[in-house]
XYZ file of C-alpha atoms in Angstrom:
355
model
C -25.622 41.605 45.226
C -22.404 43.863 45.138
C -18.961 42.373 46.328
C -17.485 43.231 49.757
C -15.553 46.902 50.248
C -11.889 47.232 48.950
C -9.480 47.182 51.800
C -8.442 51.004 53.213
C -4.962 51.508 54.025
C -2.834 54.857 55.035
C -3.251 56.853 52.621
C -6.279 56.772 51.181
C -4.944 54.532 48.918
C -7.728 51.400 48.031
C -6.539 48.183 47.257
C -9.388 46.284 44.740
C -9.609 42.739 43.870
C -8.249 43.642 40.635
C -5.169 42.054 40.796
C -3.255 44.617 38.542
C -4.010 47.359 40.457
C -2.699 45.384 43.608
C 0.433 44.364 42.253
C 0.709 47.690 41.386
C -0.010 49.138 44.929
C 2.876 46.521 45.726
C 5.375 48.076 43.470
C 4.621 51.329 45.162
C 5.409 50.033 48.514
C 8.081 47.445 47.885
C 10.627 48.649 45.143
C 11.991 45.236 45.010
C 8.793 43.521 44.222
C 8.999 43.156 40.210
C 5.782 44.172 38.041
C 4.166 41.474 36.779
C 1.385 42.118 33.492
C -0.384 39.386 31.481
C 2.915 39.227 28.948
C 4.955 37.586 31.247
C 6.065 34.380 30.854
C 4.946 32.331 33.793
C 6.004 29.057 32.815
C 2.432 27.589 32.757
C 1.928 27.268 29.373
C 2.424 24.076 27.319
C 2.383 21.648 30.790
C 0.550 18.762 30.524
C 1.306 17.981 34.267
C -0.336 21.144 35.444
C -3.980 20.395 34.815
C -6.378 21.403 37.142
C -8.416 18.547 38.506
C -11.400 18.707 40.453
C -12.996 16.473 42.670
C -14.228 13.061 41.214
C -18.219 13.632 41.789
C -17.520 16.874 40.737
C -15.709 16.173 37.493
C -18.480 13.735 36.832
C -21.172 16.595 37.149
C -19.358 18.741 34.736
C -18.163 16.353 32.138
C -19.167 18.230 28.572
C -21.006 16.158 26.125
C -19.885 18.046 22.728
C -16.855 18.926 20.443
C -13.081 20.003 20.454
C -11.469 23.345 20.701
C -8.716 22.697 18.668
C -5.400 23.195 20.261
C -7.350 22.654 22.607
C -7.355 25.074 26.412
C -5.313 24.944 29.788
C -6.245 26.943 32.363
C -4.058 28.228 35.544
C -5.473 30.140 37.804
C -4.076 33.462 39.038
C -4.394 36.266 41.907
C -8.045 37.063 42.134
C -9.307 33.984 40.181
C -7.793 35.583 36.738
C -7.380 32.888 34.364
C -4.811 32.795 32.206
C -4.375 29.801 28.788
C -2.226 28.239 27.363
C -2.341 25.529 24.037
C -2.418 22.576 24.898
C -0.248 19.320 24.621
C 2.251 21.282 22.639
C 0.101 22.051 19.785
C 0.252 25.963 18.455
C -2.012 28.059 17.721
C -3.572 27.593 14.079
C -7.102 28.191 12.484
C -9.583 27.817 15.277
C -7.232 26.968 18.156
C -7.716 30.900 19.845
C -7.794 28.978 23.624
C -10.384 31.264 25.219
C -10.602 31.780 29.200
C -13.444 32.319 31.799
C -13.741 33.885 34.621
C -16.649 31.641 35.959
C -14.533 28.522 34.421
C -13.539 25.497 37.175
C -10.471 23.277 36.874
C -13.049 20.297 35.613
C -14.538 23.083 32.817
C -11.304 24.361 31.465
C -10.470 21.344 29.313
C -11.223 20.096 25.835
C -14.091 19.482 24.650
C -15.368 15.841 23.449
C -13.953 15.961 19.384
C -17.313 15.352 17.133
C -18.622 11.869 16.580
C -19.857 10.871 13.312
C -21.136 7.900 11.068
C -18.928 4.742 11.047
C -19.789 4.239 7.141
C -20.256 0.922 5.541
C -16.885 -0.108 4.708
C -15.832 -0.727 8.387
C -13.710 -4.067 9.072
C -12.413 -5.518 12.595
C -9.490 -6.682 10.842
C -7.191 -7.297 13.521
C -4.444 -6.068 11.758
C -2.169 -4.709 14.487
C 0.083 -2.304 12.948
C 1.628 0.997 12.247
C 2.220 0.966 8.515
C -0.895 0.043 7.187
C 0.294 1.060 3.679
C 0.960 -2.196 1.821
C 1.372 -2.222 -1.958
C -0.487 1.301 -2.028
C 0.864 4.065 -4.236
C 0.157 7.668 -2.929
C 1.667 10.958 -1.204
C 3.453 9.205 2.221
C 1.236 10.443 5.397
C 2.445 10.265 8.769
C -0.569 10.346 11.059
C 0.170 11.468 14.736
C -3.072 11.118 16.949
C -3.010 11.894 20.531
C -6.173 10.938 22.636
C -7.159 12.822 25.876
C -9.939 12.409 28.146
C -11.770 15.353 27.435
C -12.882 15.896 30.983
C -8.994 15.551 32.739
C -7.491 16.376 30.267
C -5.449 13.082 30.464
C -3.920 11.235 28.385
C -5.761 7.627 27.247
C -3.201 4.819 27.642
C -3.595 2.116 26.162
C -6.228 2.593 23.962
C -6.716 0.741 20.193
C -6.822 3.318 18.025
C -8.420 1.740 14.304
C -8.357 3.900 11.055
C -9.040 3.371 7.464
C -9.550 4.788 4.105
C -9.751 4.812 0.694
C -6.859 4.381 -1.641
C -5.547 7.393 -3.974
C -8.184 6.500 -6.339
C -11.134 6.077 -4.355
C -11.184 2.077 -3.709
C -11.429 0.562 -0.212
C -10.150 -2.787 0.605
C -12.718 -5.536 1.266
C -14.963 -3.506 -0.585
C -13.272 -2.966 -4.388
C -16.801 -4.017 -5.916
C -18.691 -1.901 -4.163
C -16.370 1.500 -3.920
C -16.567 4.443 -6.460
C -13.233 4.655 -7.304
C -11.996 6.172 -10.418
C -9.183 6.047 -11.925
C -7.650 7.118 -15.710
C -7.997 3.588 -16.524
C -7.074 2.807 -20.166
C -8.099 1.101 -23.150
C -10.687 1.667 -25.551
C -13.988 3.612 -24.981
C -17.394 1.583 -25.686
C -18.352 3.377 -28.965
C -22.405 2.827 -30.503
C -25.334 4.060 -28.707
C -26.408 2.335 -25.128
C -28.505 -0.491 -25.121
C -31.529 -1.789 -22.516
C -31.688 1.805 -21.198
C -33.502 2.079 -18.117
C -36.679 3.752 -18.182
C -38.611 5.718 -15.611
C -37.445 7.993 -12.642
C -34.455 6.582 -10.257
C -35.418 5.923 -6.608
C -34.058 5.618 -3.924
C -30.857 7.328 -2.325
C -27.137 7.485 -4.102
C -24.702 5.292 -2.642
C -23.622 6.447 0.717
C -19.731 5.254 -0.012
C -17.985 5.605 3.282
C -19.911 8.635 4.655
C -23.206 6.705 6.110
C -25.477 3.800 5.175
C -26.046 0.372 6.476
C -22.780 -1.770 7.167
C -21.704 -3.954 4.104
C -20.063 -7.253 4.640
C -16.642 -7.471 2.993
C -16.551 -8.828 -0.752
C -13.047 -9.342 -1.342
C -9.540 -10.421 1.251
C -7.994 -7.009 0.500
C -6.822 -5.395 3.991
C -4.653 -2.159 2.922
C -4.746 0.837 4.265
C -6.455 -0.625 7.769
C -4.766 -0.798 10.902
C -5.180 -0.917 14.594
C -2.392 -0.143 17.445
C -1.963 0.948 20.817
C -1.449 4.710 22.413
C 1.381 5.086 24.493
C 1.188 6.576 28.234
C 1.213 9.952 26.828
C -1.624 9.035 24.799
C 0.259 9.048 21.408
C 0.408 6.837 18.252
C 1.439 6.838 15.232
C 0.486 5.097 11.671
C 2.255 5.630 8.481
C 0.058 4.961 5.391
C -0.640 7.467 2.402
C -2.818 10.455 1.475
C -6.387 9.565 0.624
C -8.036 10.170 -2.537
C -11.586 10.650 -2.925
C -14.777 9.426 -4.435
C -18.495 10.560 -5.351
C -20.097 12.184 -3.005
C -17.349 13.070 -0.236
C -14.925 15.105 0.323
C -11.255 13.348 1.262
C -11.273 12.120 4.860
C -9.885 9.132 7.174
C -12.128 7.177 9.496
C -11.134 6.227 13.184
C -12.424 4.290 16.027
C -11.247 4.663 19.685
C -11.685 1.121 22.158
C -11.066 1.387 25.562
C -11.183 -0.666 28.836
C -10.400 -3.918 26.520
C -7.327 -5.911 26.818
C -4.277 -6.416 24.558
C -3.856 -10.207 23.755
C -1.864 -12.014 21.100
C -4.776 -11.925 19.566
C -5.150 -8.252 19.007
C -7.275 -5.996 21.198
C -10.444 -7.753 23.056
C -13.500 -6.071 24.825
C -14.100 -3.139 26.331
C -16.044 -0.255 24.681
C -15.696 2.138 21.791
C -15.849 5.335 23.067
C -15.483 7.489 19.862
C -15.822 6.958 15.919
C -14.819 9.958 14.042
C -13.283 11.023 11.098
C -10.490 13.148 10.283
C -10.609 15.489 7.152
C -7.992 17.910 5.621
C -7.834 21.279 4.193
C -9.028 21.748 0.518
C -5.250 23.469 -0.329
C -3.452 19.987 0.209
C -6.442 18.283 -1.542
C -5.926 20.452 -4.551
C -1.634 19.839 -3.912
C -2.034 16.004 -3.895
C -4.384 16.178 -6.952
C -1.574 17.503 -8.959
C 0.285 14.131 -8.413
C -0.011 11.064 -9.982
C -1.909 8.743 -9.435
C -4.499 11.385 -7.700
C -4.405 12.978 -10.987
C -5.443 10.121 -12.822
C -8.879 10.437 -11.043
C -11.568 10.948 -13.374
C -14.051 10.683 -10.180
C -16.154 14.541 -9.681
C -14.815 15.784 -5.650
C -16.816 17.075 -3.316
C -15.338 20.117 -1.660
C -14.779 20.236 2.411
C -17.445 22.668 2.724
C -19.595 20.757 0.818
C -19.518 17.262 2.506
C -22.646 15.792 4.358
C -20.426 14.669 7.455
C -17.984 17.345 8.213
C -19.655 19.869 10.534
C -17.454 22.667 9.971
C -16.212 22.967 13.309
C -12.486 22.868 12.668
C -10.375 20.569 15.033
C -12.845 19.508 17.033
C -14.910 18.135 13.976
C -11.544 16.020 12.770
C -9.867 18.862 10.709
C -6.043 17.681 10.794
C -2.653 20.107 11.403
C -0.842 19.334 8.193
C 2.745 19.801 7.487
C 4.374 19.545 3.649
C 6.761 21.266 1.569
C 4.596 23.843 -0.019
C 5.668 23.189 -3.679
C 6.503 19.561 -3.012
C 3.736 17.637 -1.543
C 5.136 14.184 -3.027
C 7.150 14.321 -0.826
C 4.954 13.623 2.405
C 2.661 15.013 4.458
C 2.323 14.452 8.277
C -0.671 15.425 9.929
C -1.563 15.758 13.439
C -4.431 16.131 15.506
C -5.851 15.699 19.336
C -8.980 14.143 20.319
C -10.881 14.670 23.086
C -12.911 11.226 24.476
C -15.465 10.233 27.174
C -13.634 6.640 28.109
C -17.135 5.971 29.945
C -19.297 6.414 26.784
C -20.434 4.257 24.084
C -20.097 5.500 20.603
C -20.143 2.897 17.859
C -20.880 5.343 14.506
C -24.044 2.894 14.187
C -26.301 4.347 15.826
């Protein structure tokens, strides 16, 4: 079906719905009218007040059910429905965060996308430990982890929301779970020296130990709570939590896990009902991996790593899988890293990592 006739003025001079070709025709007639191209800086970009919202029963039909774009997109729309972007809650550009624009996108579609969920893993504790520093009497590279969580269809930000995380220690060990974690460290002493004895015979069954990538939920074998901590997101949807750079252990490649509860309420107590609308995991880049295991005691390890490209849980996807932003001085890594990251959520939805 083709569009309506452009407009005929004295002339024979056409005016399309291109809107840089009318702007242009402007110019011609009114010298005082300035030209205005893509370049320009119209003071849309970077506004987290300027979201487009449409309609609640039509946000509702076009809420997105998958992943994040990583600085995620803001769209503003122009003369003749041009759309032009803009990152997003002050994040800059970086690998994978190219915002991209439609010209068939609405105000509801030109959001983030819902960040990816994964496994919660076995290791997973409602500790109630309300805090920021969840770093106790760990030794490792500081991290300063700055999450900000958005709903992915408004584009948002979640207030009040508990934010959990938790990991592994520099050498592989998770609290509650020392027993059963895969640690390694450099350890000490003397080696067992002899041949083994009561060798087992026959072919192994059965899968490897899922460590904190999958597998059933274990219940907690020891009182140990470091490196877990839960705390609120302020009304711009930001918090905070100092702690230290993960290590790693067999069969995964370094990560941090995460929970998202909404809809609850904050008591003395800690945070109570409501759902959990995400469970993800945040991963970083193999060049700070291979930085941090130049340091002690991440370079005590004697524990194989898997590689980022290699894990079973990352999906490849960049920001919206749970890749982080991080920051360090490149020769210097000991001296901290802070690493950033925004996730996009469905407050309505239910996703425990469980199922």
């Amino acid at each position: 079906m083709s569009g309506p006739e452009p407009a005929s003025v004295p002339g024979h001079l056409c005016v399309h719905s291109n809107p840089q070709v009318f702007l242009g025709f402007l110019t011609v007639l009114l010298p005082n009218v300035p030209s205005m191209t893509g370049n320009e800086n119209t003071g849309n970009e970077n506004t987290e007040n300027e979201q487009a919202q449409g309609p609640k029963h039509r946000r509702n039909l076009t809420r997105r059910k998958v992943v994040v774009a990583g600085a995620g997109t803001v769209a503003a729309v122009g003369v003749g429905g041009t759309l032009t972007a803009g990152a997003f809650a002050g994040e800059t550009g970086g690998k994978g965060a190219t915002p991209k624009a439609s010209s068939t996108a609405t105000g509801a579609d030109a959001c983030y996308k819902l960040t990816s969920e994964t496994t919660e893993g076995p290791y997973y504790i409602d500790a109630d430990k309300i805090r920021q520093d969840i770093t106790e009497d760990r030794e490792g590279i500081p991290l300063t982890l700055r999450i900000k969580v958005i709903d992915s269809e408004t584009c948002e930000p979640v207030r009040n929301a508990a934010v959990d995380i938790w990991h592994c220690d520099a050498l592989g060990l998770y609290s509650g779970y020392e027993s059963l974690s895969t640690g390694g460290g450099g350890g000490g002493g003397t080696p067992p020296s002899g041949a083994p004895t009561d060798v087992p015979s026959g072919t192994p069954t059965g899968s490897p130990p899922a460590g904190g990538g999958g597998g059933v939920h274990e219940e907690p074998t020891d009182d140990k709570r470091y490196l877990r901590g839960t705390w609120r997101t302020d009304k711009q949807g930001f918090v905070t939590f100092k702690t230290i750079f993960p290590g790693w252990y067999r069969g995964r490649c370094v990560h941090v896990h995460t929970k998202v509860h909404v809809n609850g309420e904050w008591t003395d107590a800690g945070y109570e009902g409501g759902n959990t609308c995400h469970t993800g995991q945040f991963f970083f880049d193999e060049e700070s991996v291979l930085a941090s295991a130049e340091v002690e005691p991440y370079s005590t390890s004697t524990t194989e790593r898997t590689k980022l490209d290699e894990d079973t849980i990352y999906d490849g996807s960049g920001v919206q899988g749970g890749l982080l932003k991080l920051k360090y001085k490149e020769n210097d890594i000991a001296e901290g890293v802070v690493g950033t990251i925004t996730v996009g959520v469905d407050p309505e939805a239910t996703h425990t990592g469980t199922e």
